[in-house]
XYZ file of C-alpha atoms in Angstrom:
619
model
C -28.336 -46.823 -76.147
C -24.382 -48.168 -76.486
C -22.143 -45.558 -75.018
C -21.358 -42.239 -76.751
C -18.053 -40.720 -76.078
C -16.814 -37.582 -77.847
C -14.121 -35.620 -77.138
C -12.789 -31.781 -78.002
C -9.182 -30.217 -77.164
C -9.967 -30.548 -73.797
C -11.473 -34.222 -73.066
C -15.111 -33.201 -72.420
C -17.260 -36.490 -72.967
C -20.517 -36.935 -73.378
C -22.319 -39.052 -70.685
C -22.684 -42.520 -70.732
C -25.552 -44.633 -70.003
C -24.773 -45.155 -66.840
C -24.277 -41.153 -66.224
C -27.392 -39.659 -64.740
C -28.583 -36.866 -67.152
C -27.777 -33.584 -65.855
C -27.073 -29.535 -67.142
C -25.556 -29.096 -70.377
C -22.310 -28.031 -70.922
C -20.883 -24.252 -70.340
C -20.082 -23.952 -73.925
C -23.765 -25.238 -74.927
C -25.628 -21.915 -73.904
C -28.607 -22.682 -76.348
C -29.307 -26.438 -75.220
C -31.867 -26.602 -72.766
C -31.531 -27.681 -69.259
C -33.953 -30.995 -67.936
C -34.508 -30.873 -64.274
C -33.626 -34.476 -62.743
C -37.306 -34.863 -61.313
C -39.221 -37.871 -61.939
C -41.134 -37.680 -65.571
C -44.589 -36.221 -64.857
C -47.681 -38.581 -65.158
C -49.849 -37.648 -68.306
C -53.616 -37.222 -67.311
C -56.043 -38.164 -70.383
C -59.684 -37.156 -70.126
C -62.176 -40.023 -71.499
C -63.125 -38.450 -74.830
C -62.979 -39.820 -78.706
C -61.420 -42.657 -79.349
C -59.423 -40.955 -81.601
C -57.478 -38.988 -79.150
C -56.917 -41.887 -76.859
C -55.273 -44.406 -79.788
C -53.314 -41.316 -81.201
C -51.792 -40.842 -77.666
C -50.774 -44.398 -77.460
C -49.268 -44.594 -80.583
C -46.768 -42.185 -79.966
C -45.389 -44.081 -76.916
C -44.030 -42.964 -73.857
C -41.483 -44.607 -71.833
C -40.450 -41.919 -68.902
C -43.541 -42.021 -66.984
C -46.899 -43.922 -66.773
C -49.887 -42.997 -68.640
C -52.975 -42.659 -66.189
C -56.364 -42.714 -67.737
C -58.952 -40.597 -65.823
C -62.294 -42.206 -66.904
C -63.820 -40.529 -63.379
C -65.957 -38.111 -65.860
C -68.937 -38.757 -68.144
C -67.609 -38.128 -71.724
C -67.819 -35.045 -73.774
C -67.071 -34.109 -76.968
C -64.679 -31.123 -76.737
C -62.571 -33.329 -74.533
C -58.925 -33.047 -75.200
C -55.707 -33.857 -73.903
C -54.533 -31.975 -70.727
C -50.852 -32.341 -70.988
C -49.547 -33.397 -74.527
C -45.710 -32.704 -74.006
C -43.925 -35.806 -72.210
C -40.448 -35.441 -71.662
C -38.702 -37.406 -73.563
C -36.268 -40.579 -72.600
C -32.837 -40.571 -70.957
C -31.513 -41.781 -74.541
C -33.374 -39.057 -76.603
C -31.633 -36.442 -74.120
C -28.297 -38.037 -74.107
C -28.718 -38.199 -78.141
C -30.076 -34.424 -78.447
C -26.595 -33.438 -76.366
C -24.311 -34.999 -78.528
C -25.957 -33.065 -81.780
C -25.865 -29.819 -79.500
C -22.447 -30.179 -78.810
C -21.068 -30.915 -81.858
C -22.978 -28.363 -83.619
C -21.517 -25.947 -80.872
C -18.185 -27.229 -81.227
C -18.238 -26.323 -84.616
C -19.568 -22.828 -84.204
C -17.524 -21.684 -81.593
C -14.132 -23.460 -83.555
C -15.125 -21.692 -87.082
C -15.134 -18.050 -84.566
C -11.641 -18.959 -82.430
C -10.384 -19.867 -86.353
C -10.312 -15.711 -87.479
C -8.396 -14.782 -84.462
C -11.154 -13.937 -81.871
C -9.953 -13.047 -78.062
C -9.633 -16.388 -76.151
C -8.688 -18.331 -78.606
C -6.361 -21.007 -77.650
C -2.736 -20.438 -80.126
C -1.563 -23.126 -81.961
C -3.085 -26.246 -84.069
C -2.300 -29.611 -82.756
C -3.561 -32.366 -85.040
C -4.114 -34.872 -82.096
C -7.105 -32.424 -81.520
C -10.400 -34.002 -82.083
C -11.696 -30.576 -82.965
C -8.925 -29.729 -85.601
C -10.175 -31.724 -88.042
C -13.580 -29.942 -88.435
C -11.632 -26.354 -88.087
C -9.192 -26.826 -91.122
C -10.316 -30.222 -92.616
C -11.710 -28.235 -95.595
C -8.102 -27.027 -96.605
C -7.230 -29.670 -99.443
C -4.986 -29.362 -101.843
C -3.270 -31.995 -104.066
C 0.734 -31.675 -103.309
C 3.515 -32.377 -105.119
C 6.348 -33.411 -102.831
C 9.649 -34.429 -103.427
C 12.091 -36.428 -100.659
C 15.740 -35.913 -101.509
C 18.357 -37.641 -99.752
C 21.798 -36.464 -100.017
C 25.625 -36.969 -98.623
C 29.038 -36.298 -100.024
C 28.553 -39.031 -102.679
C 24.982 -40.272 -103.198
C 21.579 -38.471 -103.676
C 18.314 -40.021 -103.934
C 15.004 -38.440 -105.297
C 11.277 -39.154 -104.671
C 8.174 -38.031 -105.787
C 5.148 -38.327 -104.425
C 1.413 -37.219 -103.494
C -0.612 -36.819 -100.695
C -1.430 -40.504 -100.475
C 1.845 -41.660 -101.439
C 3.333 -39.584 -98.743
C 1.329 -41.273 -95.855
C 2.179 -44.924 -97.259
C 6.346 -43.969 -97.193
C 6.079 -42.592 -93.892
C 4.549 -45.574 -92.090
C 6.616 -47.904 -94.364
C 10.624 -48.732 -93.841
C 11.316 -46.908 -96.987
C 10.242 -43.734 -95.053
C 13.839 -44.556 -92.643
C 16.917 -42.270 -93.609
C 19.301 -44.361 -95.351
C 22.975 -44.525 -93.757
C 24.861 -43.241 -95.793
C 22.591 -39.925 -95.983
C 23.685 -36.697 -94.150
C 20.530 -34.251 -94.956
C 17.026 -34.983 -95.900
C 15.176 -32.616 -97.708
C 10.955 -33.229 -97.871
C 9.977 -30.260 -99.985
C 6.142 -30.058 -100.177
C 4.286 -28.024 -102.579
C 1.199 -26.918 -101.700
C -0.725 -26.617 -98.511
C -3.118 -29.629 -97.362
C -3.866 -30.459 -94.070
C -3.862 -34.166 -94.522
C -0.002 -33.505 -95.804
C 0.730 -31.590 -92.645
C -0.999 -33.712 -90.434
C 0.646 -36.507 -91.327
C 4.112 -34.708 -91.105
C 3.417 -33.260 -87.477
C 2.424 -36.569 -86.522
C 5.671 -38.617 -87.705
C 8.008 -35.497 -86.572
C 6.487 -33.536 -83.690
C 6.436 -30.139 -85.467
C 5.478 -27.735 -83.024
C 1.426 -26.667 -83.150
C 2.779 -23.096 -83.196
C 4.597 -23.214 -86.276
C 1.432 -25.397 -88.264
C -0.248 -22.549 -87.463
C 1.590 -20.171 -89.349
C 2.337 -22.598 -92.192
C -1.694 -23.348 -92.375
C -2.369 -19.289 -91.956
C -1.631 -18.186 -95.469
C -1.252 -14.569 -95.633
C 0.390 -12.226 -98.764
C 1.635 -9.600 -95.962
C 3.023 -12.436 -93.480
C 6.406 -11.068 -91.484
C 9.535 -13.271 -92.523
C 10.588 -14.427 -88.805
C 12.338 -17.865 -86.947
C 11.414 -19.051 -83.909
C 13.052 -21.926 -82.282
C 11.776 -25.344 -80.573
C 13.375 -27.509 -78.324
C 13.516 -29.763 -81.378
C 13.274 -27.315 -84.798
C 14.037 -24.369 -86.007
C 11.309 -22.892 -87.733
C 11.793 -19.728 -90.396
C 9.117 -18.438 -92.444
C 9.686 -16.575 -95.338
C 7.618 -14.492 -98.241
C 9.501 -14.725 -101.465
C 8.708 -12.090 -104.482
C 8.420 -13.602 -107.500
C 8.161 -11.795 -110.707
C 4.790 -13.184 -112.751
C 4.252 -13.161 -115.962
C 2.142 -10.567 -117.635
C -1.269 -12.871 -118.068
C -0.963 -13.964 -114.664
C -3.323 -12.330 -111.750
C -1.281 -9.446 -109.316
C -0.295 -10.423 -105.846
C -3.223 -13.206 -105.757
C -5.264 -12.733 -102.138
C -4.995 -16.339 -100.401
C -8.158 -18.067 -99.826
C -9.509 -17.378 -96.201
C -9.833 -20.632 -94.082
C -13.400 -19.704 -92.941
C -15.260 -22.459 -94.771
C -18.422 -21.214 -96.844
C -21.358 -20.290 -94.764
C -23.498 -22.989 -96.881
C -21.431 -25.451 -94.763
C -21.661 -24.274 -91.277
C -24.211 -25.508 -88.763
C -27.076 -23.214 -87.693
C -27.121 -22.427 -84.074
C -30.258 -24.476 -83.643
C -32.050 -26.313 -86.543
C -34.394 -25.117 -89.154
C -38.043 -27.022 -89.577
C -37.790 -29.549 -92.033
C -40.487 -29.008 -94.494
C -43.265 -31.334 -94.348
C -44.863 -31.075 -97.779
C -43.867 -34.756 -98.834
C -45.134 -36.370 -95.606
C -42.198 -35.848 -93.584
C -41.735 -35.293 -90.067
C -42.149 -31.376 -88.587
C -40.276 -29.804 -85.608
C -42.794 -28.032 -83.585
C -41.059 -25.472 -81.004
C -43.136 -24.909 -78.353
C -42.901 -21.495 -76.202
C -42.853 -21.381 -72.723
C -41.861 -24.922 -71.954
C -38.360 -26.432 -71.147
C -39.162 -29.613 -72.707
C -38.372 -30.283 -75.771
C -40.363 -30.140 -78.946
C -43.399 -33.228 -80.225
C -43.118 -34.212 -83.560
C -46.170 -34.100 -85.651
C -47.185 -37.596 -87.829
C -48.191 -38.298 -91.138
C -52.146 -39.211 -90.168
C -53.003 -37.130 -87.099
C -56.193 -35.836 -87.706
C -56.145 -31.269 -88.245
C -59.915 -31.191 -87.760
C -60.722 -32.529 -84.058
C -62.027 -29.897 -82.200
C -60.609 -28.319 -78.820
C -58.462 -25.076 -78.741
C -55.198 -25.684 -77.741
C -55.317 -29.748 -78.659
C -53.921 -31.952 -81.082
C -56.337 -30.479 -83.632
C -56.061 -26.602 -83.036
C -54.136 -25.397 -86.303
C -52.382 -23.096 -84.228
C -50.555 -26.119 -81.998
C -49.557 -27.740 -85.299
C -48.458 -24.466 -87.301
C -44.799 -24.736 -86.884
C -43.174 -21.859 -85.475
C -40.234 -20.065 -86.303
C -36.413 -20.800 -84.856
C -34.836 -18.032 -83.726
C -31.310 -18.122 -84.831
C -29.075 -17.049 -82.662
C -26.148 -14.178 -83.796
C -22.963 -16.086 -83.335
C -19.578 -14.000 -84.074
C -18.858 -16.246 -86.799
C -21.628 -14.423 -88.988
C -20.351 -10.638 -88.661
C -16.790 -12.450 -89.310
C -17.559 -13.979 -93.077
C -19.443 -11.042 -93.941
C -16.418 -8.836 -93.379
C -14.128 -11.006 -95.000
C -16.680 -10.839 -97.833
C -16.336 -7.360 -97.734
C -12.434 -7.169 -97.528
C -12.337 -9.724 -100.578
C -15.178 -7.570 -102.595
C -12.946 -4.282 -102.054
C -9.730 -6.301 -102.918
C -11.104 -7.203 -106.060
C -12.468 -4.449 -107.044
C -8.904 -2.716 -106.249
C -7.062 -5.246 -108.322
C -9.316 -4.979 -111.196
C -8.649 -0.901 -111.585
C -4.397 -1.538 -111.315
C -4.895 -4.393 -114.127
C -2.412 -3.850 -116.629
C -0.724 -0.651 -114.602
C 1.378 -2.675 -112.385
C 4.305 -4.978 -111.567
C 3.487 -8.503 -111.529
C 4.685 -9.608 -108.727
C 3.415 -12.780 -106.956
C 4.081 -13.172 -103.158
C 4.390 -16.646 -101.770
C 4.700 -18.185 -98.557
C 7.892 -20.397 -97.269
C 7.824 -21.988 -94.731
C 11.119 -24.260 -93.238
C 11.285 -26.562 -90.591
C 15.237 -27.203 -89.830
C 17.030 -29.896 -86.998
C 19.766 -30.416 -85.484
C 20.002 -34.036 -87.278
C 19.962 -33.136 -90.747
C 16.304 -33.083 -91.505
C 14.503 -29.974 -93.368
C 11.157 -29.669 -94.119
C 9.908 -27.030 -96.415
C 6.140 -26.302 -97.496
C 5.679 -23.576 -100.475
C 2.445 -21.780 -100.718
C 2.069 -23.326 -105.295
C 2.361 -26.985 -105.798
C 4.460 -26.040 -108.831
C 7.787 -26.898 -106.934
C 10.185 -25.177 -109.837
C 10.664 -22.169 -107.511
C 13.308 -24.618 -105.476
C 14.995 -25.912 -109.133
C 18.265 -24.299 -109.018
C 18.343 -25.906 -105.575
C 18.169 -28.756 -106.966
C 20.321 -28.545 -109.878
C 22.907 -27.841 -106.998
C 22.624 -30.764 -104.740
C 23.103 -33.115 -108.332
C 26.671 -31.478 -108.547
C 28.964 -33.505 -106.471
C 31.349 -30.801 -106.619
C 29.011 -27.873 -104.977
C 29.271 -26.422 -102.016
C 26.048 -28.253 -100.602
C 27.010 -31.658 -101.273
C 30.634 -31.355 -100.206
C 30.368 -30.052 -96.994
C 26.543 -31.905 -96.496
C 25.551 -29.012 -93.815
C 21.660 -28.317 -93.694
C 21.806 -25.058 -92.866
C 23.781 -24.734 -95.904
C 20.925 -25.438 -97.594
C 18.096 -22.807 -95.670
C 21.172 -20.760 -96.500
C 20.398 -21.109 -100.072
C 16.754 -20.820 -99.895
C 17.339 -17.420 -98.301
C 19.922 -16.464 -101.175
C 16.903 -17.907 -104.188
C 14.693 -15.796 -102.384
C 16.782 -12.824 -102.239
C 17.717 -13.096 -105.881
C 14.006 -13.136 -106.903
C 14.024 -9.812 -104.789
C 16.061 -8.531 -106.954
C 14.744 -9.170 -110.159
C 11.921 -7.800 -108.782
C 13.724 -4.814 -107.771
C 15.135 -4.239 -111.587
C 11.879 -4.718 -113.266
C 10.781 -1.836 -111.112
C 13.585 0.262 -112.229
C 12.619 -0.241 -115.684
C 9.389 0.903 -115.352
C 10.428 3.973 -113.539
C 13.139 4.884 -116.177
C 10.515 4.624 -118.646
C 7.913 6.451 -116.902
C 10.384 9.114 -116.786
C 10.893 9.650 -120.211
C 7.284 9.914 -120.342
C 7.130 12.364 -117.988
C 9.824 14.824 -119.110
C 8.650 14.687 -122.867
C 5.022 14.938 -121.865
C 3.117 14.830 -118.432
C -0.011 12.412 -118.717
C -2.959 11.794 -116.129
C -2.366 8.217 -117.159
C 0.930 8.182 -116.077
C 0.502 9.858 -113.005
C -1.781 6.814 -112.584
C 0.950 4.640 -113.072
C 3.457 6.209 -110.764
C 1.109 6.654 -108.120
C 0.691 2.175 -108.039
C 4.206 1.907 -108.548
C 4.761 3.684 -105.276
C 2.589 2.170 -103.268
C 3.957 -1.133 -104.108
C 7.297 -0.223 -103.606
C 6.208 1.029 -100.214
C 4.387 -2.351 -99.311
C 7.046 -4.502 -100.988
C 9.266 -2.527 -98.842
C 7.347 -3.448 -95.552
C 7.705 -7.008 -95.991
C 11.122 -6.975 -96.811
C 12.226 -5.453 -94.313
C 11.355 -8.513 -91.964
C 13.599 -10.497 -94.029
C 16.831 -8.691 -93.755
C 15.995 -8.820 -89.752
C 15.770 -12.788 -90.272
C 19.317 -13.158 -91.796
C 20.712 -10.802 -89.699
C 18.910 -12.610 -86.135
C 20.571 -16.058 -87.829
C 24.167 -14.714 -88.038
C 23.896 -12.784 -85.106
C 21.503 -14.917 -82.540
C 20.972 -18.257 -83.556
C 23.881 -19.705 -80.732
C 21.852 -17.156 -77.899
C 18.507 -18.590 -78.423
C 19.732 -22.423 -78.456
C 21.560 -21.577 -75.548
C 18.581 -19.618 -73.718
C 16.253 -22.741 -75.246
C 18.223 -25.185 -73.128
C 18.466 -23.204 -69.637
C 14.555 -22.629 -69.916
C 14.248 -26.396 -70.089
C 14.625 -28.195 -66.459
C 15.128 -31.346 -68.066
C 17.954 -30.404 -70.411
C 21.133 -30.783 -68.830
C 23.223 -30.128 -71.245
C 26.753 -27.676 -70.595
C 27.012 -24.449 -72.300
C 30.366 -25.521 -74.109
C 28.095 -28.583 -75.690
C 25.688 -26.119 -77.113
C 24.968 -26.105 -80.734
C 23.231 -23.404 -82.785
C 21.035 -24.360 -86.124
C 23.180 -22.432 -88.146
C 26.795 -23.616 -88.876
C 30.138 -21.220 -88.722
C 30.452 -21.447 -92.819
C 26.852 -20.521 -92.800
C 27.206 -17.626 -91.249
C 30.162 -16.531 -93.296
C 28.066 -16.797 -96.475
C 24.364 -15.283 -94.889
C 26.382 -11.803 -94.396
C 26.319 -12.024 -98.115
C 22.959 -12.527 -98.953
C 22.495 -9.623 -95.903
C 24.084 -7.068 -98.258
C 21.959 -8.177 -101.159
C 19.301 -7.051 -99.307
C 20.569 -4.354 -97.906
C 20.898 -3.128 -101.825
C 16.776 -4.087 -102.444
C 15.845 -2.056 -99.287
C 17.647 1.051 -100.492
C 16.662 0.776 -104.213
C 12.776 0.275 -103.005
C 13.545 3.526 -101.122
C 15.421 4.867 -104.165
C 12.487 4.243 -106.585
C 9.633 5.175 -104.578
C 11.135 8.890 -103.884
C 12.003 8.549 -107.527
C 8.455 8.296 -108.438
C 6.543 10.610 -105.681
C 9.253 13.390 -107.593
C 7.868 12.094 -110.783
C 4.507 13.114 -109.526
C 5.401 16.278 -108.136
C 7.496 17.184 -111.020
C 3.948 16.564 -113.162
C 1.746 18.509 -111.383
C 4.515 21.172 -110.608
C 4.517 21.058 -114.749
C 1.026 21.596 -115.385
C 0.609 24.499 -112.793
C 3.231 26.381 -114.286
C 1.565 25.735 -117.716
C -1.683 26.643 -116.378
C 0.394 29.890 -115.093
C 1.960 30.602 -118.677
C -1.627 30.773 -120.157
C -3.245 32.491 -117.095
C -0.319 35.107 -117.705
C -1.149 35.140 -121.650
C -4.506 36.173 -120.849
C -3.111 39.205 -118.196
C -0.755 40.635 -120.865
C -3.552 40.701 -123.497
C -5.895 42.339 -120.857
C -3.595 45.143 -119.946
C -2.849 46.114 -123.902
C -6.755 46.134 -124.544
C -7.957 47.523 -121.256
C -7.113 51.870 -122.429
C -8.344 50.823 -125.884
C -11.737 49.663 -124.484
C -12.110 52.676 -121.757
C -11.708 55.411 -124.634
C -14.065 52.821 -127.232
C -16.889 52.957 -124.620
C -16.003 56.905 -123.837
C -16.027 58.080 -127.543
C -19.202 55.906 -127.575
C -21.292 58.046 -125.774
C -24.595 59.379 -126.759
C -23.494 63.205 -126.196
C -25.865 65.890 -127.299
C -22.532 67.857 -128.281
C -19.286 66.222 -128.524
C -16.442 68.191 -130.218
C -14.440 64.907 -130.690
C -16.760 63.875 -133.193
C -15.751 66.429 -135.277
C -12.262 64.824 -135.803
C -11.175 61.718 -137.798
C -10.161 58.973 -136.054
C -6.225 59.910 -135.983
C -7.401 62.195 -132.923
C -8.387 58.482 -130.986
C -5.129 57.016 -131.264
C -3.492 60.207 -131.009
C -5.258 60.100 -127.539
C -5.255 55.654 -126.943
C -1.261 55.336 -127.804
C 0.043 57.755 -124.823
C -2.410 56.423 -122.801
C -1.648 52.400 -123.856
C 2.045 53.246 -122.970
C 1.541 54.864 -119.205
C -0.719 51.945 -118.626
C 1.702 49.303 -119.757
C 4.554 51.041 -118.320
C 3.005 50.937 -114.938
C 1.978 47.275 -115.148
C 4.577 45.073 -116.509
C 7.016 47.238 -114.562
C 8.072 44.604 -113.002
C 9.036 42.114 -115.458
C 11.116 44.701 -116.985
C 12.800 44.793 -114.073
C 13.600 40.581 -114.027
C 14.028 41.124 -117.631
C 17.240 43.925 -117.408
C 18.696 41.391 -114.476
C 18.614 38.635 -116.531
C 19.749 40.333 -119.403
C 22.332 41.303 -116.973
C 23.345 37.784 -115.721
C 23.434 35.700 -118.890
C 25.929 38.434 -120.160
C 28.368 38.712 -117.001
C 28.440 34.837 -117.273
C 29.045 34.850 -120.575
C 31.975 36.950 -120.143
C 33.280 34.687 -116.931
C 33.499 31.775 -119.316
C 34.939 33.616 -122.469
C 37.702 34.580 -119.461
C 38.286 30.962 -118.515
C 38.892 30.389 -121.968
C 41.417 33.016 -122.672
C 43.919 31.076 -119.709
């Protein structure tokens, strides 16, 4: 067998031919172990001919075959030992599979975050490929190239991107001061390719490949880039879905590897894995043409031997993993499906920038529609903007951070029109359904406000750290000897000047989320507030009515009676009222007391300020 050589993260190969076969690997719990003893001899009994020319045919290299023929024949002889141990190649073969189906397992479990797993994706990783290989996408990405006079425009696609960076067209021109490679879309190919050509730093992939709608806005700086993500607000249009869940990376569980394999069915004439119990070797394959009917329990022709048995599977953490995230998704659907139609559209996407020192910036947005970064664009064509005059790059993050923060903002005042109009609705008539409304309008004004908040701590850590870190970036590195004085920061002085801007802009979204979210937990207070004192009104109705009937139905049910003599009877009914009306006024007296009372002090007050502002008048 040639020699097999495969490699994970951490350069484990497979033995060669020339390695003696030994254990399996720590992270291969479920492949079984071959001692290195010599291959036992197999011991055939002189019986049928049957069972002597079916054992030769199935050939066995790793020992020799020794036929007893000592004993007289019988006819229930059968085969004493009918599991050989297979060849050196067969076990160096059956390691490979069990590795790589391993490799796979445990990889799809480290991919959701489990404890151990190693941080970061480098691309150079064998094992990479199989982890996030399944996250394709076809990009649109555009290469601008821009100084104080020229600017240069590309477009291209995933393959087209590969072909300019290995080609001399990929080269900066001279006369260039910034390139920008904006990429819409996320594809690993696309970011393979670019951490390859540019050494991005496997930390940041990581969070440009790990899509999430709730991701923290943060930078982090390299010895080499700057790295700042961002999640933008974008208002969507009404047809479009709300705040869109990203896809998870764990692949479908139709594609992922059992922990050992399944029989193969053997209904067309195919081969069958037998497992057999109790032994370490591993399992014979039943052939199309051995006879089922020879006699001999426990032989080639006992239908129990050749009834395949079950495979356990073995519970990975990979398993309890999808079926949450099935779960999660199911209850985020559902969710989304009862706040259709009752919500702000807004659509929260990820941007991600890679800046350095030598004019280069890299930028990958979560849509392949790239219009998000037009009036960017639109900019860098006017030679007499601020971009192209002064050709700084951090000019240019600068105004990704201000597009961003304007989006916030619209955001912010479509929010504000919803609350003014839920108001209205409120104070003219209190609704269940608008309750409804108010209630999702807060709570996404309350999560909106948790991922802003990240953002204005990003523009203020650029104005205020950015020289600290590059400066703490090069003492950390022994091999940088560069002086303090000679230290530059990614973010230039003119930069600065214009980020405490955009700061204040969000300062103003902060406190209007704050603003509108009290504005509409009052709402809802002031509603049910309303309909209690309603209920109240009626419940007070009711009293009032009560109290006035109450003596009338006492002296009904007295004058009722069955008396066998009764001297009111005698009388007309003036002599009941003359009786009920005395009685009707103690009783009401006694009751509403009170609100006689609050009635005379009112009467009191509105008249006393009456005459305080006829008095003001007067002078």
């Amino acid at each position: 067998m040639p020699r097999t050589n495969y490699s994970d993260a951490d350069e484990v190969s497979v033995a060669s031919d020339e390695v003696a076969v030994g254990p399996s690997s720590p992270t291969s719990p479920t492949s079984p172990i071959f001692p290195p003893y010599p291959a036992p001899v197999t011991t055939l009994k002189r019986g049928d001919d049957d069972a002597q020319h079916t054992g030769a045919r199935r050939g066995h290299t790793g020992g020799p075959v020794v036929i007893d023929i000592s004993t007289s024949p019988s006819p229930g002889d059968t085969l004493v030992n009918v599991q050989r141990p297979p060849s050196a190649a067969v076990v160096r073969f059956r390691r490979v599979v069990d590795k790589v189906i391993d490799l796979r397992r445990t990889s799809h479990a480290f991919a959701r975050g489990l404890a151990g797993a190693e941080p970061g994706i480098d691309t150079r990783r064998n094992s990479t490929n199989l982890l996030y290989g399944h996250i394709k996408e076809r990009c649109n990405i555009q290469v601008t190239d821009y100084g104080a006079v020229n600017i240069s425009m590309k477009d291209m696609d995933n393959e087209g991107l590969r072909a300019w960076l290995g080609s001399d067209g990929g080269k900066r021109p001279s006369w260039s001061k910034v390139r920008w490679i904006s990429v819409g879309g996320i594809s690993y190919d696309v970011i393979r390719d670019l951490q390859l050509h540019f050494d991005l730093h496997p930390l940041a992939i990581e969070d440009v490949l790990h899509q999430h709608p709730d991701g923290r806005a943060k930078a982090d700086y390299y010895s080499r880039w700057l790295f700042v993500r961002i999640l933008a607000h974008l208002k969507g249009d009404d047809d479009s879905p709300n705040i869109p869940a990203p896809e998870s990376i764990i692949p479908s569980p139709k594609n992922i590897r059992s922990a050992s394999p399944r029989p193969i069915d053997s209904d067309d004439g195919k081969e069958t894995e037998v497992e057999s119990q109790g032994s370490d070797w591993f399992p014979l394959r039943k052939r199309k043409g051995v006879s089922s009917s020879s006699s001999g329990k426990g032989g080639l022709g006992d239908p129990e031997f050749l009834k395949p048995k079950p495979v356990q599977r073995i519970p990975t953490p990979l398993r309890s993993i999808i079926k949450a995230d099935r779960t999660r998704k199911a209850h985020i659907k559902a969710i989304e499906k009862l706040k259709e139609g009752e919500r702000v559209n807004v659509l929260l996407k990820n941007l991600c920038i890679f800046c350095d020192h030598e004019g280069t910036i890299i930028t990958f947005f979560a849509d392949p529609n790239i219009d998000f970064t037009a009036p960017i664009l639109l900019r860098l064509q006017q030679k007499d903007s601020l971009i192209r005059k002064t050709c700084d790059s951090s000019l240019l993050i600068h105004a990704m951070l201000d597009l961003v923060v304007d989006n916030a903002l619209e955001v912010m005042e479509t929010y504000h029109e919803q609350i003014v109009k839920l108001e209205r609705q409120v104070l003219l008539q209190p609704e269940m359904s608008t309750v409804r409304r108010l209630h999702i309008l807060s709570g996404d004004l309350i999560l909106h406000k948790r991922t802003l908040e990240p953002l204005k701590a990003l523009i203020y850590s650029l104005r205020r750290y950015d020289l600290d870190r590059c400066m703490a970036l090069v003492e950390s590195d022994p091999f940088d000897h560069t002086p303090r004085d000679k230290v530059k920061g990614f973010m230039s002085h003119k930069t600065k000047v214009y980020l405490a801007d955009v700061h204040d802009h969000m300062e103003q979204i902060l406190s209007n989320a704050d603003m509108f979210s009290a504005m509409a937990e009052n709402l809802i207070g002031y509603s049910f507030n309303l309909s209690s004192f309603q209920m109240n009104q009626v419940m007070r109705r009711f009293t009032i009515v009560t109290i006035i009937c109450l003596p009338l139905t006492f002296l009904t049910g007295y004058f009722g009676q069955n008396f066998a003599f009764f001297e009111g009877k005698e009388h007309s009914d003036l002599f009941f009222w003359e009786i009920a009306i005395p009685v009707l006024a103690f009783i009401i007296a006694i009751l509403l007391y009170s609100d006689f009372i609050r009635m005379i002090h009112y009467i009191r007050k509105t008249s006393m300020t009456e005459r305080i502002a006829a008095a003001y008048q007067r002078h």
